């Protein structure tokens, strides 16, 4: 389970993070999202993507969101050795690429959570706070961290970047 | 394209290989085959599997056979970092495991081809001669190598191990 909340970026959050959080990495992430050959992932609120970044290539499945306040969902991630082969495999299995999401992500660690500052091409700048391999009970930790950065839980956005981009189209 | 011919094992082939071929590796291969969520792979003559062996884990797609004399077919292979995650990913995408194929494989190199002596659980002992990333024109090389091992092209079997096991059931 990936337990995660997202907020619109506010002035000063990066400065605050540099003060109180531990920097982890800054990287470009290039995601290619696919539809399923026999169900509509937009309707089922699932997603499958290939992510490419400086750390390598991975295929990720994301299940439907399980919570109203956060964008928490089941996640299965498999690291693979080649983007081209992974793309070819998914195509052969009937999956079709539908959308690209490109962002520059700065990652920090704070109070047991991962905090990302995301500049997403065509969408805007956001803060994501996440606990990997967590349970939905961890969302209180996430809202505690959010509060430290000046966000109330009512400001949490449950839409994914993919949904934001699809909505703009 | 994987260009490949298969033959029933005949006495003396291993001795012959030890004489004239270069040994590469001996290993157990454990394959889990899946069906597709919205088409019948048995009918379309396609296959998707996860292979586990001493060299690691890979997801492989195999296209329909393209030749009457050999079991040549398109192959897309992606190395992955975890069997459990790959299994979980395929399940989440709607694929269901249908069959396990386990074999002990001895691999030799001979005249530009790969020769495998396969002892397949519940099926029997076979010789596979293959050229990876080849074109169907390479099948003459394969039949030349087969001849060196005492096989005529008429003895080539086009059924896969998966098909043999499914047929026995």
CSV table of C-alpha atoms in Angstrom, one decimal:
chain,number,residue,atom,x,y,z
A,1,UNK,CA,0.0,0.0,0.0
A,2,UNK,CA,1.2,3.5,-1.0
A,3,UNK,CA,-0.2,6.0,1.5
A,4,UNK,CA,0.0,9.4,0.0
A,5,UNK,CA,-1.4,12.9,0.1
A,6,UNK,CA,-0.9,15.7,-2.4
A,7,UNK,CA,-1.1,19.5,-2.0
A,8,UNK,CA,-0.8,22.5,-4.3
A,9,UNK,CA,2.7,24.0,-3.8
A,10,UNK,CA,2.8,27.1,-1.6
A,11,UNK,CA,5.5,29.7,-1.5
A,12,UNK,CA,8.2,28.9,1.2
A,13,UNK,CA,7.6,25.1,1.4
A,14,UNK,CA,11.0,24.3,-0.2
A,15,UNK,CA,12.8,26.7,2.1
A,16,UNK,CA,11.1,25.1,5.1
A,17,UNK,CA,12.1,21.6,3.9
A,18,UNK,CA,15.7,22.6,3.4
A,19,UNK,CA,15.6,23.7,7.1
A,20,UNK,CA,13.9,20.8,8.7
A,21,UNK,CA,14.1,17.8,6.3
A,22,UNK,CA,16.9,15.5,5.0
A,23,UNK,CA,17.5,15.8,1.2
A,24,UNK,CA,17.5,12.5,-0.6
A,25,UNK,CA,17.7,13.0,-4.4
A,26,UNK,CA,16.6,15.3,-7.2
A,27,UNK,CA,15.6,13.7,-10.5
A,28,UNK,CA,13.6,13.7,-13.7
A,29,UNK,CA,10.9,11.1,-13.8
A,30,UNK,CA,9.4,10.1,-17.2
A,31,UNK,CA,6.2,8.0,-16.9
A,32,UNK,CA,4.4,6.3,-19.8
A,33,UNK,CA,0.9,5.3,-18.8
A,34,UNK,CA,-1.1,2.5,-20.5
A,35,UNK,CA,-4.6,1.4,-20.9
A,36,UNK,CA,-5.7,-2.2,-20.4
A,37,UNK,CA,-6.7,-4.4,-23.4
A,38,UNK,CA,-10.1,-5.3,-21.8
A,39,UNK,CA,-11.1,-2.8,-19.2
A,40,UNK,CA,-11.1,1.0,-19.0
A,41,UNK,CA,-8.5,1.9,-16.4
A,42,UNK,CA,-10.0,5.5,-16.2
A,43,UNK,CA,-13.3,4.0,-15.0
A,44,UNK,CA,-11.7,1.3,-12.7
A,45,UNK,CA,-9.4,4.0,-11.2
A,46,UNK,CA,-6.4,1.7,-11.8
A,47,UNK,CA,-3.2,2.5,-13.7
A,48,UNK,CA,-0.2,0.8,-15.1
A,49,UNK,CA,3.0,2.7,-16.2
A,50,UNK,CA,6.6,2.4,-17.0
A,51,UNK,CA,8.8,4.9,-15.1
A,52,UNK,CA,12.2,5.9,-16.3
A,53,UNK,CA,14.6,7.9,-14.1
A,54,UNK,CA,18.2,8.0,-13.1
A,55,UNK,CA,17.7,5.0,-10.8
A,56,UNK,CA,16.4,2.7,-13.6
A,57,UNK,CA,13.2,1.5,-15.2
A,58,UNK,CA,10.2,0.0,-13.4
A,59,UNK,CA,6.7,-1.3,-14.3
A,60,UNK,CA,4.1,-0.2,-11.7
A,61,UNK,CA,0.5,-1.2,-11.2
A,62,UNK,CA,-1.7,1.1,-9.1
A,63,UNK,CA,-5.0,-0.1,-7.7
A,64,UNK,CA,-8.1,2.0,-7.1
A,65,UNK,CA,-7.8,4.7,-4.4
A,66,UNK,CA,-9.0,3.3,-1.1
A,67,UNK,CA,-9.5,6.5,0.9
A,68,UNK,CA,-11.5,9.8,0.4
A,69,UNK,CA,-9.0,12.1,2.1
A,70,UNK,CA,-5.8,10.9,0.5
A,71,UNK,CA,-4.7,9.3,-2.8
A,72,UNK,CA,-3.7,6.0,-1.0
A,73,UNK,CA,-3.8,2.9,-3.2
A,74,UNK,CA,-2.3,-0.5,-3.6
A,75,UNK,CA,1.0,-0.4,-5.6
A,76,UNK,CA,3.0,-3.2,-7.2
A,77,UNK,CA,6.4,-2.3,-8.6
A,78,UNK,CA,8.8,-4.4,-10.6
A,79,UNK,CA,12.2,-3.2,-11.6
A,80,UNK,CA,13.1,-4.2,-15.2
A,81,UNK,CA,16.3,-4.1,-17.2
A,82,UNK,CA,15.1,-2.2,-20.3
A,83,UNK,CA,12.5,0.4,-21.2
A,84,UNK,CA,12.3,-0.7,-24.8
A,85,UNK,CA,11.7,-4.4,-23.8
A,86,UNK,CA,9.2,-3.5,-21.2
A,87,UNK,CA,7.3,-1.3,-23.7
A,88,UNK,CA,7.4,-4.1,-26.2
A,89,UNK,CA,6.2,-6.6,-23.7
A,90,UNK,CA,3.2,-4.5,-22.6
A,91,UNK,CA,2.3,-3.8,-26.3
A,92,UNK,CA,2.4,-7.5,-27.1
A,93,UNK,CA,0.1,-8.2,-24.2
A,94,UNK,CA,-2.4,-5.6,-25.7
A,95,UNK,CA,-1.7,-2.6,-23.5
A,96,UNK,CA,-1.5,0.7,-25.3
A,97,UNK,CA,0.4,3.8,-24.2
A,98,UNK,CA,-2.1,6.6,-23.5
A,99,UNK,CA,-0.2,9.4,-21.8
A,100,UNK,CA,3.2,10.7,-20.8
A,101,UNK,CA,3.8,12.4,-17.4
A,102,UNK,CA,7.1,14.2,-17.0
A,103,UNK,CA,8.2,15.9,-13.9
A,104,UNK,CA,11.2,17.2,-11.9
A,105,UNK,CA,11.1,15.7,-8.4
A,106,UNK,CA,13.0,16.8,-5.4
A,107,UNK,CA,12.8,14.2,-2.6
A,108,UNK,CA,13.2,14.8,1.1
A,109,UNK,CA,12.8,12.6,4.2
A,110,UNK,CA,10.9,14.1,7.2
A,111,UNK,CA,9.6,12.4,10.3
A,112,UNK,CA,9.4,8.9,8.7
A,113,UNK,CA,7.7,10.2,5.6
A,114,UNK,CA,8.9,11.0,2.0
A,115,UNK,CA,8.2,14.5,0.9
A,116,UNK,CA,8.4,15.3,-2.9
A,117,UNK,CA,8.4,18.7,-4.5
A,118,UNK,CA,7.1,18.0,-8.0
A,119,UNK,CA,7.2,20.3,-11.0
A,120,UNK,CA,4.9,18.5,-13.5
A,121,UNK,CA,5.0,19.4,-17.1
A,122,UNK,CA,1.8,21.1,-18.2
A,123,UNK,CA,0.2,20.7,-14.8
A,124,UNK,CA,2.0,22.7,-12.1
A,125,UNK,CA,4.0,22.4,-8.9
A,126,UNK,CA,2.9,20.2,-6.0
A,127,UNK,CA,3.9,18.7,-2.7
A,128,UNK,CA,3.4,14.9,-2.2
A,129,UNK,CA,3.8,13.3,1.2
A,130,UNK,CA,4.0,9.6,1.2
A,131,UNK,CA,4.7,6.5,3.3
A,132,UNK,CA,5.7,3.5,1.3
A,133,UNK,CA,4.6,0.0,2.3
A,134,UNK,CA,2.3,1.6,4.8
A,135,UNK,CA,-1.2,1.0,6.0
A,136,UNK,CA,-4.0,3.6,5.8
A,137,UNK,CA,-3.5,4.3,9.6
A,138,UNK,CA,-0.3,6.0,8.5
A,139,UNK,CA,-2.3,8.9,7.0
A,140,UNK,CA,-2.2,10.6,10.4
A,141,UNK,CA,1.6,10.7,10.2
A,142,UNK,CA,1.2,12.2,6.7
A,143,UNK,CA,-1.2,14.9,7.9
A,144,UNK,CA,1.2,15.7,10.8
A,145,UNK,CA,4.0,16.2,8.3
A,146,UNK,CA,1.7,18.3,6.1
A,147,UNK,CA,0.9,20.5,9.1
A,148,UNK,CA,4.6,21.1,9.7
A,149,UNK,CA,4.7,22.4,6.1
A,150,UNK,CA,1.7,24.6,6.5
A,151,UNK,CA,-1.1,22.4,5.1
A,152,UNK,CA,-4.4,21.4,6.6
A,153,UNK,CA,-5.9,18.0,5.8
A,154,UNK,CA,-8.7,19.8,3.9
A,155,UNK,CA,-6.2,21.0,1.3
A,156,UNK,CA,-5.3,17.4,0.3
A,157,UNK,CA,-6.0,16.7,-3.4
A,158,UNK,CA,-6.9,13.1,-4.4
A,159,UNK,CA,-6.4,13.4,-8.1
A,160,UNK,CA,-3.3,11.8,-9.7
A,161,UNK,CA,-1.1,13.7,-12.1
A,162,UNK,CA,-2.4,11.4,-14.8
A,163,UNK,CA,-6.0,12.4,-14.0
A,164,UNK,CA,-5.0,16.0,-14.0
A,165,UNK,CA,-3.4,15.8,-17.5
A,166,UNK,CA,-6.3,13.7,-18.9
A,167,UNK,CA,-8.8,16.3,-17.5
A,168,UNK,CA,-7.0,19.2,-19.2
A,169,UNK,CA,-7.2,17.5,-22.6
B,1,UNK,CA,12.7,-13.7,-33.4
B,2,UNK,CA,13.6,-17.0,-31.7
B,3,UNK,CA,14.4,-19.5,-34.4
B,4,UNK,CA,14.2,-23.0,-32.9
B,5,UNK,CA,13.7,-26.7,-33.6
B,6,UNK,CA,13.0,-29.5,-31.2
B,7,UNK,CA,13.7,-33.2,-31.4
B,8,UNK,CA,13.0,-36.2,-29.2
B,9,UNK,CA,16.2,-37.2,-27.4
B,10,UNK,CA,18.1,-40.1,-28.9
B,11,UNK,CA,20.8,-42.2,-27.2
B,12,UNK,CA,24.3,-40.8,-27.8
B,13,UNK,CA,23.4,-37.2,-28.5
B,14,UNK,CA,24.9,-36.0,-25.2
B,15,UNK,CA,28.1,-37.9,-25.8
B,16,UNK,CA,28.3,-36.4,-29.3
B,17,UNK,CA,27.8,-32.9,-27.9
B,18,UNK,CA,30.5,-33.4,-25.3
B,19,UNK,CA,32.9,-34.3,-28.2
B,20,UNK,CA,32.1,-31.5,-30.7
B,21,UNK,CA,30.3,-28.7,-28.8
B,22,UNK,CA,31.3,-26.1,-26.2
B,23,UNK,CA,29.5,-26.5,-22.8
B,24,UNK,CA,27.8,-23.3,-21.6
B,25,UNK,CA,25.8,-24.0,-18.4
B,26,UNK,CA,23.6,-26.6,-16.7
B,27,UNK,CA,20.6,-25.3,-14.8
B,28,UNK,CA,17.0,-25.9,-13.6
B,29,UNK,CA,14.4,-23.7,-15.2
B,30,UNK,CA,11.1,-23.1,-13.5
B,31,UNK,CA,8.5,-21.5,-15.7
B,32,UNK,CA,5.0,-20.3,-14.7
B,33,UNK,CA,2.7,-19.8,-17.7
B,34,UNK,CA,-0.3,-17.4,-17.6
B,35,UNK,CA,-3.4,-16.9,-19.6
B,36,UNK,CA,-4.5,-13.5,-20.9
B,37,UNK,CA,-7.5,-11.7,-19.2
B,38,UNK,CA,-9.3,-11.2,-22.5
B,39,UNK,CA,-8.1,-13.7,-25.1
B,40,UNK,CA,-7.4,-17.4,-25.1
B,41,UNK,CA,-3.6,-17.9,-25.5
B,42,UNK,CA,-4.1,-21.5,-26.3
B,43,UNK,CA,-6.1,-20.5,-29.4
B,44,UNK,CA,-4.0,-17.6,-30.4
B,45,UNK,CA,-0.8,-19.7,-30.0
B,46,UNK,CA,0.8,-17.0,-27.8
B,47,UNK,CA,2.3,-17.4,-24.4
B,48,UNK,CA,3.4,-15.4,-21.4
B,49,UNK,CA,5.5,-16.8,-18.6
B,50,UNK,CA,7.8,-15.9,-15.7
B,51,UNK,CA,11.0,-18.0,-15.8
B,52,UNK,CA,13.1,-18.5,-12.7
B,53,UNK,CA,16.6,-19.9,-12.9
B,54,UNK,CA,20.1,-19.4,-11.5
B,55,UNK,CA,20.6,-16.4,-13.8
B,56,UNK,CA,17.6,-14.5,-12.4
B,57,UNK,CA,13.9,-13.9,-13.2
B,58,UNK,CA,12.4,-12.8,-16.5
B,59,UNK,CA,8.9,-12.2,-18.0
B,60,UNK,CA,8.7,-13.5,-21.6
B,61,UNK,CA,6.1,-13.1,-24.3
B,62,UNK,CA,6.0,-15.6,-27.1
B,63,UNK,CA,4.1,-14.8,-30.3
B,64,UNK,CA,2.4,-17.3,-32.6
B,65,UNK,CA,4.6,-19.8,-34.4
B,66,UNK,CA,5.5,-18.5,-37.8
B,67,UNK,CA,6.9,-21.6,-39.5
B,68,UNK,CA,5.6,-25.1,-40.2
B,69,UNK,CA,8.9,-27.0,-39.9
B,70,UNK,CA,10.2,-25.3,-36.7
B,71,UNK,CA,8.8,-23.8,-33.5
B,72,UNK,CA,10.1,-20.3,-34.4
B,73,UNK,CA,8.2,-17.4,-33.0
B,74,UNK,CA,8.6,-13.8,-31.9
B,75,UNK,CA,10.0,-13.5,-28.4
B,76,UNK,CA,10.1,-10.4,-26.0
B,77,UNK,CA,12.0,-10.9,-22.8
B,78,UNK,CA,12.3,-8.5,-19.9
B,79,UNK,CA,14.6,-9.2,-16.9
B,80,UNK,CA,12.9,-8.3,-13.6
B,81,UNK,CA,14.2,-8.0,-10.0
B,82,UNK,CA,11.7,-10.2,-8.2
B,83,UNK,CA,9.5,-13.3,-9.0
B,84,UNK,CA,7.0,-12.4,-6.3
B,85,UNK,CA,6.5,-8.8,-7.6
B,86,UNK,CA,6.3,-10.0,-11.2
B,87,UNK,CA,3.7,-12.6,-10.3
B,88,UNK,CA,1.8,-9.9,-8.3
B,89,UNK,CA,2.0,-7.5,-11.2
B,90,UNK,CA,0.6,-10.0,-13.8
B,91,UNK,CA,-2.2,-11.0,-11.4
B,92,UNK,CA,-3.2,-7.4,-10.8
B,93,UNK,CA,-3.3,-7.0,-14.6
B,94,UNK,CA,-5.8,-9.9,-14.8
B,95,UNK,CA,-3.4,-12.7,-15.9
B,96,UNK,CA,-3.9,-16.1,-14.2
B,97,UNK,CA,-1.2,-18.7,-13.8
B,98,UNK,CA,-2.3,-21.9,-15.7
B,99,UNK,CA,0.7,-24.2,-15.8
B,100,UNK,CA,4.2,-24.8,-14.4
B,101,UNK,CA,7.0,-26.2,-16.6
B,102,UNK,CA,10.1,-27.5,-14.8
B,103,UNK,CA,13.1,-28.8,-16.5
B,104,UNK,CA,16.8,-29.5,-16.2
B,105,UNK,CA,18.6,-27.9,-19.1
B,106,UNK,CA,22.2,-28.5,-20.3
B,107,UNK,CA,23.3,-25.9,-22.8
B,108,UNK,CA,26.0,-26.2,-25.4
B,109,UNK,CA,27.2,-23.9,-28.2
B,110,UNK,CA,27.7,-25.5,-31.6
B,111,UNK,CA,28.4,-23.9,-35.0
B,112,UNK,CA,26.7,-20.6,-34.1
B,113,UNK,CA,23.6,-22.3,-32.5
B,114,UNK,CA,22.6,-23.0,-28.9
B,115,UNK,CA,21.9,-26.7,-28.3
B,116,UNK,CA,19.9,-27.6,-25.2
B,117,UNK,CA,19.4,-31.1,-23.7
B,118,UNK,CA,16.1,-30.7,-21.7
B,119,UNK,CA,14.7,-33.1,-19.2
B,120,UNK,CA,11.2,-31.9,-18.7
B,121,UNK,CA,9.2,-33.0,-15.7
B,122,UNK,CA,6.3,-35.2,-16.7
B,123,UNK,CA,7.1,-34.9,-20.4
B,124,UNK,CA,10.5,-36.4,-21.3
B,125,UNK,CA,13.9,-35.7,-22.7
B,126,UNK,CA,14.4,-33.5,-25.7
B,127,UNK,CA,17.0,-31.6,-27.8
B,128,UNK,CA,16.3,-28.0,-28.7
B,129,UNK,CA,18.5,-26.2,-31.3
B,130,UNK,CA,18.0,-22.5,-31.4
B,131,UNK,CA,19.4,-19.2,-32.8
B,132,UNK,CA,18.4,-16.2,-30.7
B,133,UNK,CA,17.7,-12.9,-32.4
B,134,UNK,CA,17.7,-14.7,-35.7
B,135,UNK,CA,15.6,-14.6,-38.8
B,136,UNK,CA,13.6,-17.5,-40.3
B,137,UNK,CA,16.4,-18.0,-42.9
B,138,UNK,CA,18.6,-19.3,-40.0
B,139,UNK,CA,16.6,-22.4,-39.8
B,140,UNK,CA,19.0,-24.0,-42.4
B,141,UNK,CA,21.8,-23.5,-39.9
B,142,UNK,CA,19.6,-25.2,-37.3
B,143,UNK,CA,18.9,-28.2,-39.5
B,144,UNK,CA,22.7,-28.4,-40.4
B,145,UNK,CA,23.4,-28.6,-36.6
B,146,UNK,CA,20.6,-31.2,-36.2
B,147,UNK,CA,22.1,-33.3,-38.9
B,148,UNK,CA,25.5,-33.3,-37.0
B,149,UNK,CA,23.6,-34.7,-34.1
B,150,UNK,CA,21.8,-37.4,-36.1
B,151,UNK,CA,18.5,-35.7,-36.8
B,152,UNK,CA,16.7,-35.2,-40.1
B,153,UNK,CA,14.4,-32.2,-40.5
B,154,UNK,CA,11.4,-34.4,-40.7
B,155,UNK,CA,12.0,-35.3,-37.0
B,156,UNK,CA,11.4,-31.7,-35.9
B,157,UNK,CA,8.6,-31.3,-33.4
B,158,UNK,CA,6.7,-28.0,-33.4
B,159,UNK,CA,4.9,-28.4,-30.1
B,160,UNK,CA,6.1,-26.4,-27.1
B,161,UNK,CA,6.6,-28.1,-23.7
B,162,UNK,CA,3.6,-26.1,-22.4
B,163,UNK,CA,1.4,-27.6,-25.2
B,164,UNK,CA,2.7,-31.1,-24.5
B,165,UNK,CA,1.8,-30.7,-20.8
B,166,UNK,CA,-1.6,-29.2,-21.5
B,167,UNK,CA,-2.3,-32.1,-24.0
B,168,UNK,CA,-1.4,-34.7,-21.4
B,169,UNK,CA,-3.9,-33.3,-19.0
